[in-house]
mmCIF file of N, CA and C in Angstrom:
data_model
loop_
_atom_site.group_PDB
_atom_site.id
_atom_site.type_symbol
_atom_site.label_atom_id
_atom_site.label_comp_id
_atom_site.label_asym_id
_atom_site.label_seq_id
_atom_site.Cartn_x
_atom_site.Cartn_y
_atom_site.Cartn_z
ATOM 1 N N MET A 1 16.431 3.997 -24.385
ATOM 2 C CA MET A 1 16.523 5.319 -23.821
ATOM 3 C C MET A 1 17.987 5.742 -23.827
ATOM 4 N N LYS A 2 18.237 6.909 -24.316
ATOM 5 C CA LYS A 2 19.605 7.397 -24.442
ATOM 6 C C LYS A 2 20.038 8.081 -23.145
ATOM 7 N N LYS A 3 21.219 7.732 -22.668
ATOM 8 C CA LYS A 3 21.782 8.346 -21.467
ATOM 9 C C LYS A 3 22.360 9.709 -21.822
ATOM 10 N N THR A 4 22.089 10.689 -20.977
ATOM 11 C CA THR A 4 22.667 12.012 -21.154
ATOM 12 C C THR A 4 23.501 12.351 -19.923
ATOM 13 N N ALA A 5 24.414 13.297 -20.063
ATOM 14 C CA ALA A 5 25.231 13.722 -18.921
ATOM 15 C C ALA A 5 24.328 14.454 -17.936
ATOM 16 N N VAL A 6 24.237 13.928 -16.716
ATOM 17 C CA VAL A 6 23.333 14.466 -15.713
ATOM 18 C C VAL A 6 24.110 14.699 -14.421
ATOM 19 N N LYS A 7 23.922 15.885 -13.822
ATOM 20 C CA LYS A 7 24.487 16.130 -12.498
ATOM 21 C C LYS A 7 23.537 15.509 -11.483
ATOM 22 N N LEU A 8 24.102 14.797 -10.515
ATOM 23 C CA LEU A 8 23.279 14.105 -9.522
ATOM 24 C C LEU A 8 23.427 14.730 -8.150
ATOM 25 N N LYS A 9 22.331 14.685 -7.400
ATOM 26 C CA LYS A 9 22.346 15.045 -5.979
ATOM 27 C C LYS A 9 22.265 13.741 -5.200
ATOM 28 N N HIS A 10 23.088 13.619 -4.160
ATOM 29 C CA HIS A 10 23.124 12.414 -3.340
ATOM 30 C C HIS A 10 22.749 12.772 -1.901
ATOM 31 N N THR A 11 21.900 11.949 -1.299
ATOM 32 C CA THR A 11 21.526 12.131 0.099
ATOM 33 C C THR A 11 21.561 10.774 0.775
ATOM 34 N N ASP A 12 22.251 10.689 1.917
ATOM 35 C CA ASP A 12 22.282 9.457 2.701
ATOM 36 C C ASP A 12 21.366 9.594 3.906
ATOM 37 N N PHE A 13 20.717 8.489 4.277
ATOM 38 C CA PHE A 13 19.771 8.468 5.383
ATOM 39 C C PHE A 13 20.189 7.389 6.377
ATOM 40 N N ASN A 14 19.939 7.657 7.666
ATOM 41 C CA ASN A 14 20.230 6.653 8.692
ATOM 42 C C ASN A 14 19.019 6.492 9.592
ATOM 43 N N MET A 15 18.973 5.359 10.264
ATOM 44 C CA MET A 15 17.814 4.997 11.079
ATOM 45 C C MET A 15 17.563 6.011 12.198
ATOM 46 N N LYS A 16 18.622 6.444 12.840
ATOM 47 C CA LYS A 16 18.476 7.336 14.006
ATOM 48 C C LYS A 16 17.866 8.688 13.621
ATOM 49 N N GLU A 17 18.365 9.291 12.564
ATOM 50 C CA GLU A 17 17.898 10.623 12.180
ATOM 51 C C GLU A 17 16.683 10.622 11.265
ATOM 52 N N HIS A 18 16.573 9.604 10.406
ATOM 53 C CA HIS A 18 15.571 9.648 9.349
ATOM 54 C C HIS A 18 14.522 8.543 9.411
ATOM 55 N N GLY A 19 14.740 7.544 10.243
ATOM 56 C CA GLY A 19 13.763 6.463 10.372
ATOM 57 C C GLY A 19 13.946 5.337 9.380
ATOM 58 N N PHE A 20 14.970 5.419 8.539
ATOM 59 C CA PHE A 20 15.304 4.332 7.622
ATOM 60 C C PHE A 20 16.756 4.506 7.179
ATOM 61 N N VAL A 21 17.334 3.445 6.621
ATOM 62 C CA VAL A 21 18.697 3.488 6.096
ATOM 63 C C VAL A 21 18.599 3.470 4.579
ATOM 64 N N GLY A 22 19.170 4.485 3.945
ATOM 65 C CA GLY A 22 19.063 4.529 2.499
ATOM 66 C C GLY A 22 19.984 5.542 1.859
ATOM 67 N N HIS A 23 19.953 5.546 0.540
ATOM 68 C CA HIS A 23 20.743 6.468 -0.271
ATOM 69 C C HIS A 23 19.869 6.926 -1.428
ATOM 70 N N LEU A 24 19.686 8.233 -1.542
ATOM 71 C CA LEU A 24 18.876 8.817 -2.608
ATOM 72 C C LEU A 24 19.800 9.424 -3.653
ATOM 73 N N ALA A 25 19.597 9.054 -4.891
ATOM 74 C CA ALA A 25 20.321 9.638 -6.011
ATOM 75 C C ALA A 25 19.278 10.222 -6.947
ATOM 76 N N GLU A 26 19.364 11.523 -7.159
ATOM 77 C CA GLU A 26 18.376 12.141 -8.047
ATOM 78 C C GLU A 26 19.047 13.140 -8.975
ATOM 79 N N PRO A 27 18.492 13.252 -10.158
ATOM 80 C CA PRO A 27 19.036 14.232 -11.092
ATOM 81 C C PRO A 27 18.868 15.638 -10.515
ATOM 82 N N GLU A 28 19.840 16.497 -10.780
ATOM 83 C CA GLU A 28 19.740 17.872 -10.293
ATOM 84 C C GLU A 28 18.476 18.543 -10.824
ATOM 85 N N GLN A 29 18.141 18.250 -12.063
ATOM 86 C CA GLN A 29 16.914 18.752 -12.667
ATOM 87 C C GLN A 29 15.914 17.597 -12.716
ATOM 88 N N THR A 30 15.008 17.527 -11.746
ATOM 89 C CA THR A 30 14.026 16.446 -11.759
ATOM 90 C C THR A 30 12.961 16.745 -12.805
ATOM 91 N N ASN A 31 12.391 15.690 -13.331
ATOM 92 C CA ASN A 31 11.410 15.858 -14.399
ATOM 93 C C ASN A 31 10.060 15.256 -14.049
ATOM 94 N N GLY A 32 9.835 14.986 -12.769
ATOM 95 C CA GLY A 32 8.540 14.464 -12.359
ATOM 96 C C GLY A 32 8.356 12.982 -12.575
ATOM 97 N N LYS A 33 9.413 12.288 -13.016
ATOM 98 C CA LYS A 33 9.298 10.840 -13.186
ATOM 99 C C LYS A 33 9.233 10.186 -11.813
ATOM 100 N N ALA A 34 8.773 8.972 -11.791
ATOM 101 C CA ALA A 34 8.600 8.228 -10.537
ATOM 102 C C ALA A 34 9.924 7.978 -9.834
ATOM 103 N N VAL A 35 9.861 7.782 -8.532
ATOM 104 C CA VAL A 35 11.010 7.363 -7.739
ATOM 105 C C VAL A 35 11.092 5.844 -7.832
ATOM 106 N N ILE A 36 12.274 5.331 -8.132
ATOM 107 C CA ILE A 36 12.478 3.893 -8.191
ATOM 108 C C ILE A 36 13.160 3.470 -6.903
ATOM 109 N N VAL A 37 12.506 2.594 -6.141
ATOM 110 C CA VAL A 37 13.015 2.151 -4.845
ATOM 111 C C VAL A 37 13.636 0.773 -5.004
ATOM 112 N N ILE A 38 14.893 0.645 -4.587
ATOM 113 C CA ILE A 38 15.615 -0.616 -4.637
ATOM 114 C C ILE A 38 15.819 -1.055 -3.192
ATOM 115 N N MET A 39 15.253 -2.189 -2.823
ATOM 116 C CA MET A 39 15.299 -2.632 -1.426
ATOM 117 C C MET A 39 16.123 -3.897 -1.287
ATOM 118 N N GLY A 40 16.785 -4.020 -0.143
ATOM 119 C CA GLY A 40 17.566 -5.216 0.119
ATOM 120 C C GLY A 40 18.195 -5.164 1.497
ATOM 121 N N GLY A 41 19.080 -6.110 1.737
ATOM 122 C CA GLY A 41 19.780 -6.175 3.011
ATOM 123 C C GLY A 41 21.175 -5.603 2.889
ATOM 124 N N GLU A 42 21.968 -5.831 3.904
ATOM 125 C CA GLU A 42 23.308 -5.245 3.953
ATOM 126 C C GLU A 42 24.141 -5.615 2.734
ATOM 127 N N GLN A 43 24.132 -6.880 2.345
ATOM 128 C CA GLN A 43 24.943 -7.317 1.220
ATOM 129 C C GLN A 43 24.454 -6.746 -0.115
ATOM 130 N N SER A 44 23.171 -6.425 -0.200
ATOM 131 C CA SER A 44 22.645 -5.899 -1.461
ATOM 132 C C SER A 44 22.520 -4.379 -1.445
ATOM 133 N N PHE A 45 22.868 -3.740 -0.323
ATOM 134 C CA PHE A 45 22.717 -2.285 -0.225
ATOM 135 C C PHE A 45 23.700 -1.555 -1.130
ATOM 136 N N LEU A 46 24.968 -1.960 -1.135
ATOM 137 C CA LEU A 46 25.945 -1.293 -2.002
ATOM 138 C C LEU A 46 25.600 -1.448 -3.474
ATOM 139 N N PRO A 47 25.249 -2.652 -3.950
ATOM 140 C CA PRO A 47 24.782 -2.738 -5.342
ATOM 141 C C PRO A 47 23.508 -1.916 -5.567
ATOM 142 N N GLY A 48 22.650 -1.836 -4.542
ATOM 143 C CA GLY A 48 21.429 -1.033 -4.644
ATOM 144 C C GLY A 48 21.738 0.435 -4.866
ATOM 145 N N ILE A 49 22.788 0.927 -4.200
ATOM 146 C CA ILE A 49 23.210 2.314 -4.399
ATOM 147 C C ILE A 49 23.641 2.527 -5.849
ATOM 148 N N LYS A 50 24.425 1.597 -6.364
ATOM 149 C CA LYS A 50 24.883 1.710 -7.759
ATOM 150 C C LYS A 50 23.698 1.689 -8.726
ATOM 151 N N ILE A 51 22.715 0.836 -8.445
ATOM 152 C CA ILE A 51 21.524 0.764 -9.295
ATOM 153 C C ILE A 51 20.740 2.073 -9.220
ATOM 154 N N ALA A 52 20.564 2.618 -7.998
ATOM 155 C CA ALA A 52 19.854 3.893 -7.829
ATOM 156 C C ALA A 52 20.553 5.007 -8.600
ATOM 157 N N GLU A 53 21.879 5.036 -8.527
ATOM 158 C CA GLU A 53 22.639 6.055 -9.239
ATOM 159 C C GLU A 53 22.542 5.869 -10.758
ATOM 160 N N ARG A 54 22.473 4.640 -11.179
ATOM 161 C CA ARG A 54 22.346 4.363 -12.621
ATOM 162 C C ARG A 54 20.994 4.864 -13.143
ATOM 163 N N PHE A 55 19.919 4.612 -12.387
ATOM 164 C CA PHE A 55 18.607 5.133 -12.782
ATOM 165 C C PHE A 55 18.648 6.659 -12.836
ATOM 166 N N ALA A 56 19.317 7.276 -11.849
ATOM 167 C CA ALA A 56 19.411 8.738 -11.829
ATOM 168 C C ALA A 56 20.159 9.262 -13.056
ATOM 169 N N ASP A 57 21.144 8.500 -13.524
ATOM 170 C CA ASP A 57 21.855 8.882 -14.749
ATOM 171 C C ASP A 57 20.896 9.026 -15.930
ATOM 172 N N TYR A 58 19.797 8.291 -15.884
ATOM 173 C CA TYR A 58 18.815 8.319 -16.964
ATOM 174 C C TYR A 58 17.608 9.208 -16.648
ATOM 175 N N GLY A 59 17.719 10.011 -15.580
ATOM 176 C CA GLY A 59 16.666 10.973 -15.276
ATOM 177 C C GLY A 59 15.643 10.531 -14.249
ATOM 178 N N PHE A 60 15.781 9.321 -13.718
ATOM 179 C CA PHE A 60 14.855 8.829 -12.700
ATOM 180 C C PHE A 60 15.500 8.961 -11.324
ATOM 181 N N THR A 61 14.743 9.365 -10.325
ATOM 182 C CA THR A 61 15.263 9.376 -8.961
ATOM 183 C C THR A 61 15.324 7.941 -8.467
ATOM 184 N N GLY A 62 16.459 7.559 -7.884
ATOM 185 C CA GLY A 62 16.642 6.210 -7.350
ATOM 186 C C GLY A 62 16.860 6.265 -5.847
ATOM 187 N N LEU A 63 16.188 5.402 -5.127
ATOM 188 C CA LEU A 63 16.332 5.321 -3.675
ATOM 189 C C LEU A 63 16.678 3.887 -3.290
ATOM 190 N N ALA A 64 17.901 3.684 -2.791
ATOM 191 C CA ALA A 64 18.321 2.369 -2.296
ATOM 192 C C ALA A 64 18.023 2.325 -0.803
ATOM 193 N N VAL A 65 17.341 1.282 -0.365
ATOM 194 C CA VAL A 65 16.932 1.153 1.030
ATOM 195 C C VAL A 65 17.429 -0.177 1.573
ATOM 196 N N SER A 66 18.045 -0.126 2.748
ATOM 197 C CA SER A 66 18.467 -1.348 3.427
ATOM 198 C C SER A 66 17.405 -1.737 4.441
ATOM 199 N N LEU A 67 16.992 -2.983 4.420
ATOM 200 C CA LEU A 67 15.959 -3.456 5.343
ATOM 201 C C LEU A 67 16.540 -4.206 6.538
ATOM 202 N N PHE A 68 17.782 -4.674 6.430
ATOM 203 C CA PHE A 68 18.425 -5.370 7.546
ATOM 204 C C PHE A 68 19.931 -5.335 7.354
ATOM 205 N N GLY A 69 20.653 -5.551 8.461
ATOM 206 C CA GLY A 69 22.101 -5.667 8.401
ATOM 207 C C GLY A 69 22.857 -4.359 8.486
ATOM 208 N N ALA A 70 22.195 -3.231 8.393
ATOM 209 C CA ALA A 70 22.864 -1.934 8.505
ATOM 210 C C ALA A 70 22.719 -1.412 9.937
ATOM 211 N N GLU A 71 23.498 -0.404 10.272
ATOM 212 C CA GLU A 71 23.453 0.155 11.621
ATOM 213 C C GLU A 71 22.044 0.629 11.967
ATOM 214 N N GLY A 72 21.557 0.176 13.113
ATOM 215 C CA GLY A 72 20.221 0.539 13.567
ATOM 216 C C GLY A 72 19.127 -0.392 13.088
ATOM 217 N N LEU A 73 19.492 -1.398 12.274
ATOM 218 C CA LEU A 73 18.512 -2.350 11.746
ATOM 219 C C LEU A 73 18.832 -3.754 12.255
ATOM 220 N N PRO A 74 17.851 -4.662 12.234
ATOM 221 C CA PRO A 74 18.108 -6.046 12.630
ATOM 222 C C PRO A 74 19.144 -6.707 11.723
ATOM 223 N N ASP A 75 19.756 -7.764 12.234
ATOM 224 C CA ASP A 75 20.783 -8.477 11.472
ATOM 225 C C ASP A 75 20.213 -9.405 10.409
ATOM 226 N N THR A 76 18.976 -9.841 10.580
ATOM 227 C CA THR A 76 18.411 -10.843 9.679
ATOM 228 C C THR A 76 17.091 -10.357 9.072
ATOM 229 N N PRO A 77 16.744 -10.863 7.884
ATOM 230 C CA PRO A 77 15.543 -10.390 7.201
ATOM 231 C C PRO A 77 14.238 -10.739 7.901
ATOM 232 N N ASP A 78 14.239 -11.753 8.770
ATOM 233 C CA ASP A 78 12.990 -12.108 9.455
ATOM 234 C C ASP A 78 12.622 -11.087 10.524
ATOM 235 N N ARG A 79 13.468 -10.112 10.760
ATOM 236 C CA ARG A 79 13.216 -9.066 11.762
ATOM 237 C C ARG A 79 13.100 -7.678 11.135
ATOM 238 N N CYS A 80 12.853 -7.610 9.839
ATOM 239 C CA CYS A 80 12.759 -6.322 9.153
ATOM 240 C C CYS A 80 11.646 -5.476 9.767
ATOM 241 N N PRO A 81 11.942 -4.228 10.080
ATOM 242 C CA PRO A 81 10.901 -3.359 10.646
ATOM 243 C C PRO A 81 9.893 -2.953 9.575
ATOM 244 N N LEU A 82 8.627 -3.124 9.876
ATOM 245 C CA LEU A 82 7.582 -2.727 8.942
ATOM 246 C C LEU A 82 7.138 -1.289 9.179
ATOM 247 N N GLU A 83 7.608 -0.705 10.270
ATOM 248 C CA GLU A 83 7.148 0.623 10.647
ATOM 249 C C GLU A 83 8.134 1.733 10.284
ATOM 250 N N MET A 84 8.968 1.517 9.295
ATOM 251 C CA MET A 84 9.909 2.562 8.894
ATOM 252 C C MET A 84 9.132 3.825 8.554
ATOM 253 N N LYS A 85 9.562 4.924 9.137
ATOM 254 C CA LYS A 85 8.844 6.180 8.973
ATOM 255 C C LYS A 85 9.534 7.128 7.997
ATOM 256 N N GLY A 86 10.678 6.747 7.501
ATOM 257 C CA GLY A 86 11.479 7.649 6.695
ATOM 258 C C GLY A 86 10.990 7.879 5.290
ATOM 259 N N PHE A 87 9.971 7.179 4.875
ATOM 260 C CA PHE A 87 9.547 7.312 3.492
ATOM 261 C C PHE A 87 8.737 8.581 3.250
ATOM 262 N N LYS A 88 8.734 9.493 4.211
ATOM 263 C CA LYS A 88 8.084 10.785 4.014
ATOM 264 C C LYS A 88 8.715 11.540 2.854
ATOM 265 N N ILE A 89 9.969 11.216 2.537
ATOM 266 C CA ILE A 89 10.630 11.892 1.420
ATOM 267 C C ILE A 89 9.962 11.568 0.094
ATOM 268 N N LEU A 90 9.131 10.528 0.075
ATOM 269 C CA LEU A 90 8.444 10.146 -1.157
ATOM 270 C C LEU A 90 7.070 10.790 -1.293
ATOM 271 N N GLN A 91 6.667 11.565 -0.289
ATOM 272 C CA GLN A 91 5.368 12.221 -0.385
ATOM 273 C C GLN A 91 5.359 13.153 -1.585
ATOM 274 N N ASN A 92 4.226 13.261 -2.202
ATOM 275 C CA ASN A 92 4.027 14.126 -3.365
ATOM 276 C C ASN A 92 4.858 13.703 -4.572
ATOM 277 N N ARG A 93 5.254 12.444 -4.630
ATOM 278 C CA ARG A 93 5.971 11.919 -5.785
ATOM 279 C C ARG A 93 5.221 10.706 -6.308
ATOM 280 N N LYS A 94 5.364 10.441 -7.584
ATOM 281 C CA LYS A 94 4.768 9.245 -8.159
ATOM 282 C C LYS A 94 5.477 8.035 -7.572
ATOM 283 N N ARG A 95 4.713 6.987 -7.268
ATOM 284 C CA ARG A 95 5.297 5.774 -6.709
ATOM 285 C C ARG A 95 4.754 4.567 -7.449
ATOM 286 N N PHE A 96 5.589 3.566 -7.577
ATOM 287 C CA PHE A 96 5.204 2.320 -8.218
ATOM 288 C C PHE A 96 5.733 1.173 -7.377
ATOM 289 N N ALA A 97 4.927 0.153 -7.183
ATOM 290 C CA ALA A 97 5.362 -1.015 -6.418
ATOM 291 C C ALA A 97 5.068 -2.267 -7.228
ATOM 292 N N GLN A 98 5.999 -3.206 -7.185
ATOM 293 C CA GLN A 98 5.856 -4.413 -7.983
ATOM 294 C C GLN A 98 5.281 -5.581 -7.193
ATOM 295 N N SER A 99 5.482 -5.623 -5.882
ATOM 296 C CA SER A 99 4.975 -6.731 -5.081
ATOM 297 C C SER A 99 4.253 -6.166 -3.860
ATOM 298 N N TYR A 100 3.532 -7.028 -3.154
ATOM 299 C CA TYR A 100 2.810 -6.568 -1.980
ATOM 300 C C TYR A 100 3.750 -5.964 -0.932
ATOM 301 N N GLY A 101 4.921 -6.581 -0.744
ATOM 302 C CA GLY A 101 5.889 -6.038 0.202
ATOM 303 C C GLY A 101 6.311 -4.634 -0.167
ATOM 304 N N HIS A 102 6.526 -4.426 -1.457
ATOM 305 C CA HIS A 102 6.898 -3.092 -1.906
ATOM 306 C C HIS A 102 5.729 -2.117 -1.755
ATOM 307 N N VAL A 103 4.515 -2.598 -1.997
ATOM 308 C CA VAL A 103 3.340 -1.742 -1.825
ATOM 309 C C VAL A 103 3.300 -1.230 -0.393
ATOM 310 N N ALA A 104 3.497 -2.124 0.582
ATOM 311 C CA ALA A 104 3.472 -1.721 1.991
ATOM 312 C C ALA A 104 4.550 -0.685 2.281
ATOM 313 N N CYS A 105 5.697 -0.810 1.656
ATOM 314 C CA CYS A 105 6.794 0.116 1.919
ATOM 315 C C CYS A 105 6.595 1.476 1.270
ATOM 316 N N VAL A 106 6.012 1.538 0.098
ATOM 317 C CA VAL A 106 5.881 2.826 -0.567
ATOM 318 C C VAL A 106 4.644 3.596 -0.142
ATOM 319 N N LEU A 107 3.724 2.958 0.563
ATOM 320 C CA LEU A 107 2.555 3.680 1.064
ATOM 321 C C LEU A 107 2.979 4.466 2.254
#
């Protein structure tokens, strides 16, 4: 797939206001492709943002989500909240999940 010059829109989310911690990178002109969700903890959140932005460079919306270690979230992965409510931003979009954990998060 060939990369083209794409203007990106960036949106940051926090637990207090949005119900989850994340960073959305999407092409200014969306084309209806699926949202790619990159999940991890505090140490993997910054690389997750870069990955989300890289997908957006290729026309896919990327959403990096932190499950632990960020402000408003537990410090360890064994305490990850399963009731994150912030994924309303994914309503009316195509979603794909690779594992059962991801399935629970994207529903």
